[in-house]
CSV table of C-alpha atoms in Angstrom, one decimal:
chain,number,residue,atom,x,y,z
O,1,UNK,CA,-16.6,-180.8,-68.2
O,2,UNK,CA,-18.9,-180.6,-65.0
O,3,UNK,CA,-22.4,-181.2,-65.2
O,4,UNK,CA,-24.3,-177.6,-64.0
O,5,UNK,CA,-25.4,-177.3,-60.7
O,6,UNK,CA,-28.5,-177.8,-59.5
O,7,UNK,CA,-29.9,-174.6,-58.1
O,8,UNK,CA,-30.2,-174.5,-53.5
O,9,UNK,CA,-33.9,-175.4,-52.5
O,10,UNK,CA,-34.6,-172.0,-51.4
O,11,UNK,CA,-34.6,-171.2,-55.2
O,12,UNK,CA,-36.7,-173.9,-56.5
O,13,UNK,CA,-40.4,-172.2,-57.5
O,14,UNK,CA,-42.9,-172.0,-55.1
O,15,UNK,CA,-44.8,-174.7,-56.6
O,16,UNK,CA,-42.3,-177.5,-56.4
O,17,UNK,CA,-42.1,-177.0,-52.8
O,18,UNK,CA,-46.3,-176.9,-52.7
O,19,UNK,CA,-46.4,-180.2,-54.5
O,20,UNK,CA,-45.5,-182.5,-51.8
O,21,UNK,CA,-48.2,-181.4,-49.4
O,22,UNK,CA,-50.9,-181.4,-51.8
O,23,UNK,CA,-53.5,-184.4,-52.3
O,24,UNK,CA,-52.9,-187.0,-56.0
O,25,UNK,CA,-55.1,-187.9,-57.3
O,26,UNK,CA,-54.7,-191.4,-55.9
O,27,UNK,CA,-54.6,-190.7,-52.6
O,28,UNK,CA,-58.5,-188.9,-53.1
O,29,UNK,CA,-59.8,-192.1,-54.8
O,30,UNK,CA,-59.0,-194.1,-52.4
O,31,UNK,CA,-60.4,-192.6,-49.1
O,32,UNK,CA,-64.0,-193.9,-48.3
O,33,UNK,CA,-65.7,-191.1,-48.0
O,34,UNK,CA,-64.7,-190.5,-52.0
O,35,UNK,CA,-66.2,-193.5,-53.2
O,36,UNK,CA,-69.3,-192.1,-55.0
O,37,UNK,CA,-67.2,-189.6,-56.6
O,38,UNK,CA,-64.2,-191.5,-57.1
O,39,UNK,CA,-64.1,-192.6,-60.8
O,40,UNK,CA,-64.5,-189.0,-61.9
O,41,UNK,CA,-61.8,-187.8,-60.0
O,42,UNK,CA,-59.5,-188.8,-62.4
O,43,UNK,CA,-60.6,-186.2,-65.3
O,44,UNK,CA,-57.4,-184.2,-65.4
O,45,UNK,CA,-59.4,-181.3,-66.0
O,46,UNK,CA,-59.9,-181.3,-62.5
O,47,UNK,CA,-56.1,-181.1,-61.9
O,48,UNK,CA,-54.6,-178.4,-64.3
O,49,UNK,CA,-54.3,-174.4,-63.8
O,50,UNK,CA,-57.0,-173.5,-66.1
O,51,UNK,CA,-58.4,-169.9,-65.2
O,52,UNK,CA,-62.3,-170.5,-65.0
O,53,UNK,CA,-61.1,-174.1,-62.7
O,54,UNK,CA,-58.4,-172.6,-60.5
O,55,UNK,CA,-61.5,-169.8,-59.8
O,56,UNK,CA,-63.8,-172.2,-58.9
O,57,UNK,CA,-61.7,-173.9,-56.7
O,58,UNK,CA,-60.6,-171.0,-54.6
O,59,UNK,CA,-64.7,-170.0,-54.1
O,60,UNK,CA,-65.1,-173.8,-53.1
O,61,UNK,CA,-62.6,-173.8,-51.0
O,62,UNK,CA,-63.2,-170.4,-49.3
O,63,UNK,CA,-67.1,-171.3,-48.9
O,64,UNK,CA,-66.5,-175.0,-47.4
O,65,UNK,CA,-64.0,-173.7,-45.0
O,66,UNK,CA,-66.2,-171.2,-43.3
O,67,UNK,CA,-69.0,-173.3,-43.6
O,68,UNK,CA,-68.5,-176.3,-41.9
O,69,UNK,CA,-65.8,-177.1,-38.9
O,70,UNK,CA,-64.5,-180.3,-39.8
O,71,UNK,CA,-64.0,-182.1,-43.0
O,72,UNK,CA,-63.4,-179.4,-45.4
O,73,UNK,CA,-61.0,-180.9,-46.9
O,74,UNK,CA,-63.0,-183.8,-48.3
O,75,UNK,CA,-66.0,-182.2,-49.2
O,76,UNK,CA,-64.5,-179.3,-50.5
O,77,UNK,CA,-62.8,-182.1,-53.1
O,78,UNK,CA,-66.0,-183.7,-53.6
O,79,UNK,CA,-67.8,-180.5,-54.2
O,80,UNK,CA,-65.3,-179.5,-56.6
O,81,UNK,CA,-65.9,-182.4,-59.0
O,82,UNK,CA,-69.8,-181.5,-59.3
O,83,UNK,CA,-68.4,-177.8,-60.0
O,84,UNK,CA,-65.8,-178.9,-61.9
O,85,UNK,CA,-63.1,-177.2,-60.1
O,86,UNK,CA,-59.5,-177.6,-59.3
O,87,UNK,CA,-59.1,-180.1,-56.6
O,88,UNK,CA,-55.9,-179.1,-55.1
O,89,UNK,CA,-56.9,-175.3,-55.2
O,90,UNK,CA,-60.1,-176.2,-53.5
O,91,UNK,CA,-58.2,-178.4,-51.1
O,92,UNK,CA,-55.7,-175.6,-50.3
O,93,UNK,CA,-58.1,-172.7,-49.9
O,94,UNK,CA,-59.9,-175.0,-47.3
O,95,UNK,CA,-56.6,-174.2,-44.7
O,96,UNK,CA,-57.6,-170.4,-44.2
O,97,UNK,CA,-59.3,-171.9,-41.5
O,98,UNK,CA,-56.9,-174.6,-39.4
O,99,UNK,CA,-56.7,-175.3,-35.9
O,100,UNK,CA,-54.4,-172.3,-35.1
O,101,UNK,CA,-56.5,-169.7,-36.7
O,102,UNK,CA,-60.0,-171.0,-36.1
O,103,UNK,CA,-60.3,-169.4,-32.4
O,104,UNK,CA,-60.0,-166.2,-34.6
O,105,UNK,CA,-62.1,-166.9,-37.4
O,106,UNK,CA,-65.0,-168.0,-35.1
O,107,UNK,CA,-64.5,-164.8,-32.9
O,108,UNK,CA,-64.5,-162.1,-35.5
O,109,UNK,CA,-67.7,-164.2,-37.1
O,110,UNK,CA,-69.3,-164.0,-33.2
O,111,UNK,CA,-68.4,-160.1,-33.5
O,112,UNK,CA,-70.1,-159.4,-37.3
O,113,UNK,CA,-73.0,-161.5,-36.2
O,114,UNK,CA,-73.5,-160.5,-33.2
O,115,UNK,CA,-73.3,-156.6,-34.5
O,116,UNK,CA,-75.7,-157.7,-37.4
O,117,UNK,CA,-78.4,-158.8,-35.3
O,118,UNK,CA,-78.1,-156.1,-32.9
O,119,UNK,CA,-77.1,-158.8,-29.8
O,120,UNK,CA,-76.0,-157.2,-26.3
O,121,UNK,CA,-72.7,-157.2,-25.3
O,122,UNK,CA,-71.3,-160.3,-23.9
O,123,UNK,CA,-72.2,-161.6,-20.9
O,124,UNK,CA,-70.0,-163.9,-18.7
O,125,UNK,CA,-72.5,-167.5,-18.5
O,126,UNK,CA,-73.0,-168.9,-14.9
O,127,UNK,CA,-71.2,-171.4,-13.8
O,128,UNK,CA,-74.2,-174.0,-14.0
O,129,UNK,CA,-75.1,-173.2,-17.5
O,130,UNK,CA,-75.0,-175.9,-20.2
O,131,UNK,CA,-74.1,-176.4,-23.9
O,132,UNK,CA,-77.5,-175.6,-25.0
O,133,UNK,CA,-77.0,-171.8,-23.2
O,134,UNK,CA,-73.5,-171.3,-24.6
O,135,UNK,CA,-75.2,-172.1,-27.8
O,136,UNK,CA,-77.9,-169.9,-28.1
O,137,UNK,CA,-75.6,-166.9,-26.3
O,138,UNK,CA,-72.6,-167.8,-29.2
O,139,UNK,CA,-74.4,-170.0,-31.6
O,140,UNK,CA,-76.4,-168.0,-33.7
O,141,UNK,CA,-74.0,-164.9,-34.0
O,142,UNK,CA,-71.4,-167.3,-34.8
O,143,UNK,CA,-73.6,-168.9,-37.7
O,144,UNK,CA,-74.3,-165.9,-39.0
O,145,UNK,CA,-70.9,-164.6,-39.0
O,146,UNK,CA,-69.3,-167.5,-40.7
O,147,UNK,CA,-72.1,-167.8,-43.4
O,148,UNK,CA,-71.7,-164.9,-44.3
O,149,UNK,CA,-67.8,-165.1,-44.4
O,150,UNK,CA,-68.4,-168.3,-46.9
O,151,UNK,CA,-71.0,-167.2,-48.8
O,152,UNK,CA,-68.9,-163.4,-49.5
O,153,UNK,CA,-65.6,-165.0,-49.7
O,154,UNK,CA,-66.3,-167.4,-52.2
O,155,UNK,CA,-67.7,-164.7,-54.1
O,156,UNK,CA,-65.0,-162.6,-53.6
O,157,UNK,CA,-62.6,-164.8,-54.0
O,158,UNK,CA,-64.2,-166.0,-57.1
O,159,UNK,CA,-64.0,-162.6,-58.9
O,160,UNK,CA,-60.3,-161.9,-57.4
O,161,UNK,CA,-58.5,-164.6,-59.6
O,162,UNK,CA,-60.7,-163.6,-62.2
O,163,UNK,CA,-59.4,-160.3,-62.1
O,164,UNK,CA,-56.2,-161.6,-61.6
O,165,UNK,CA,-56.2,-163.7,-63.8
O,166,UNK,CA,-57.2,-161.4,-66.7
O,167,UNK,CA,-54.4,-158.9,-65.5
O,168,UNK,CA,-51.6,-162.0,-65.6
O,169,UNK,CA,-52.6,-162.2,-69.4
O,170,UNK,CA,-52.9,-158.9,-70.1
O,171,UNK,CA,-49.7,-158.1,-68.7
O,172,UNK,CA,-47.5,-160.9,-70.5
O,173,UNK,CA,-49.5,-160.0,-73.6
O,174,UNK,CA,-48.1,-156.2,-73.4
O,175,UNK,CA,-44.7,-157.1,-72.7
O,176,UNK,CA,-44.1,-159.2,-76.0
């Protein structure tokens, strides 16, 4: 008798092939910036797919990667064990933003903040002109834009697993 086969890798679930990319919890204790937080990352409350956990993660995750450009990762795990959050979901949400799609990110938050606060078009700078003007042409648009992405999306996001959440149950619970 042959054992069964084991089935190809493109069939394995979506979360086996996650796994390997994602942060242990070993791996978080030990980086310095983690220390103050590090003996309660071990609670494996902060690890398991509970609905009200895997919500809090993805709003963490959504506000701390519009919010700040570096780092996201890290204090997006940090912030998640004050909010007692998943870690991993937290960790994840934080690559909406990543160096490929950050150009875009920043440039539709220059366009919604810029259109907010009523700026004029754009203007090419002079040749001459520092940091300090690019910054106050693009800075504050941009701020505002990417605020408000973090501070909606989390929200957003927040309720959306809720809801889907709620609709996962309800659904199983009417096909039995």
């Amino acid at each position: 008798m042959t054992p069964p086969k084991e089935p190809p890798p493109s069939a394995a679930h979506w979360t086996d092939r996650l796994k390997p990319s994602m942060p242990t919890r070993e791996t978080l204790t030990a980086h310095p910036w983690l220390r103050p937080v590090a003996h309660r990352l071990g609670d494996p409350k902060l690890w398991h797919l509970q609905h009200e956990a895997v919500a809090r993660g993805v709003a963490i995750g959504i506000f701390w990667a519009f919010a700040i450009p570096v780092a996201q990762f890290i204090v997006a795990a940090a912030h998640s064990v004050w909010w007692r959050a998943n870690i991993p979901v937290a960790a994840g949400v934080t690559l909406i933003t990543n160096p490929l799609t950050i150009g875009f990110w920043l440039w539709l938050a220059y366009q919604l903040g810029s259109f907010l606060l009523g700026a004029p078009p754009h203007v090419p700078m002079p040749d001459g002109a520092g940091m300090l003007a690019w910054l106050a042409s693009y800075g504050g648009p941009a701020i505002l834009g990417m605020g408000l992405f973090a501070v909606v999306g989390s929200a957003s996001g927040y309720v959306l697993v809720k809801l889907a959440w709620r609709a996962r149950v309800w659904l199983k619970r009417r096909y039995r």
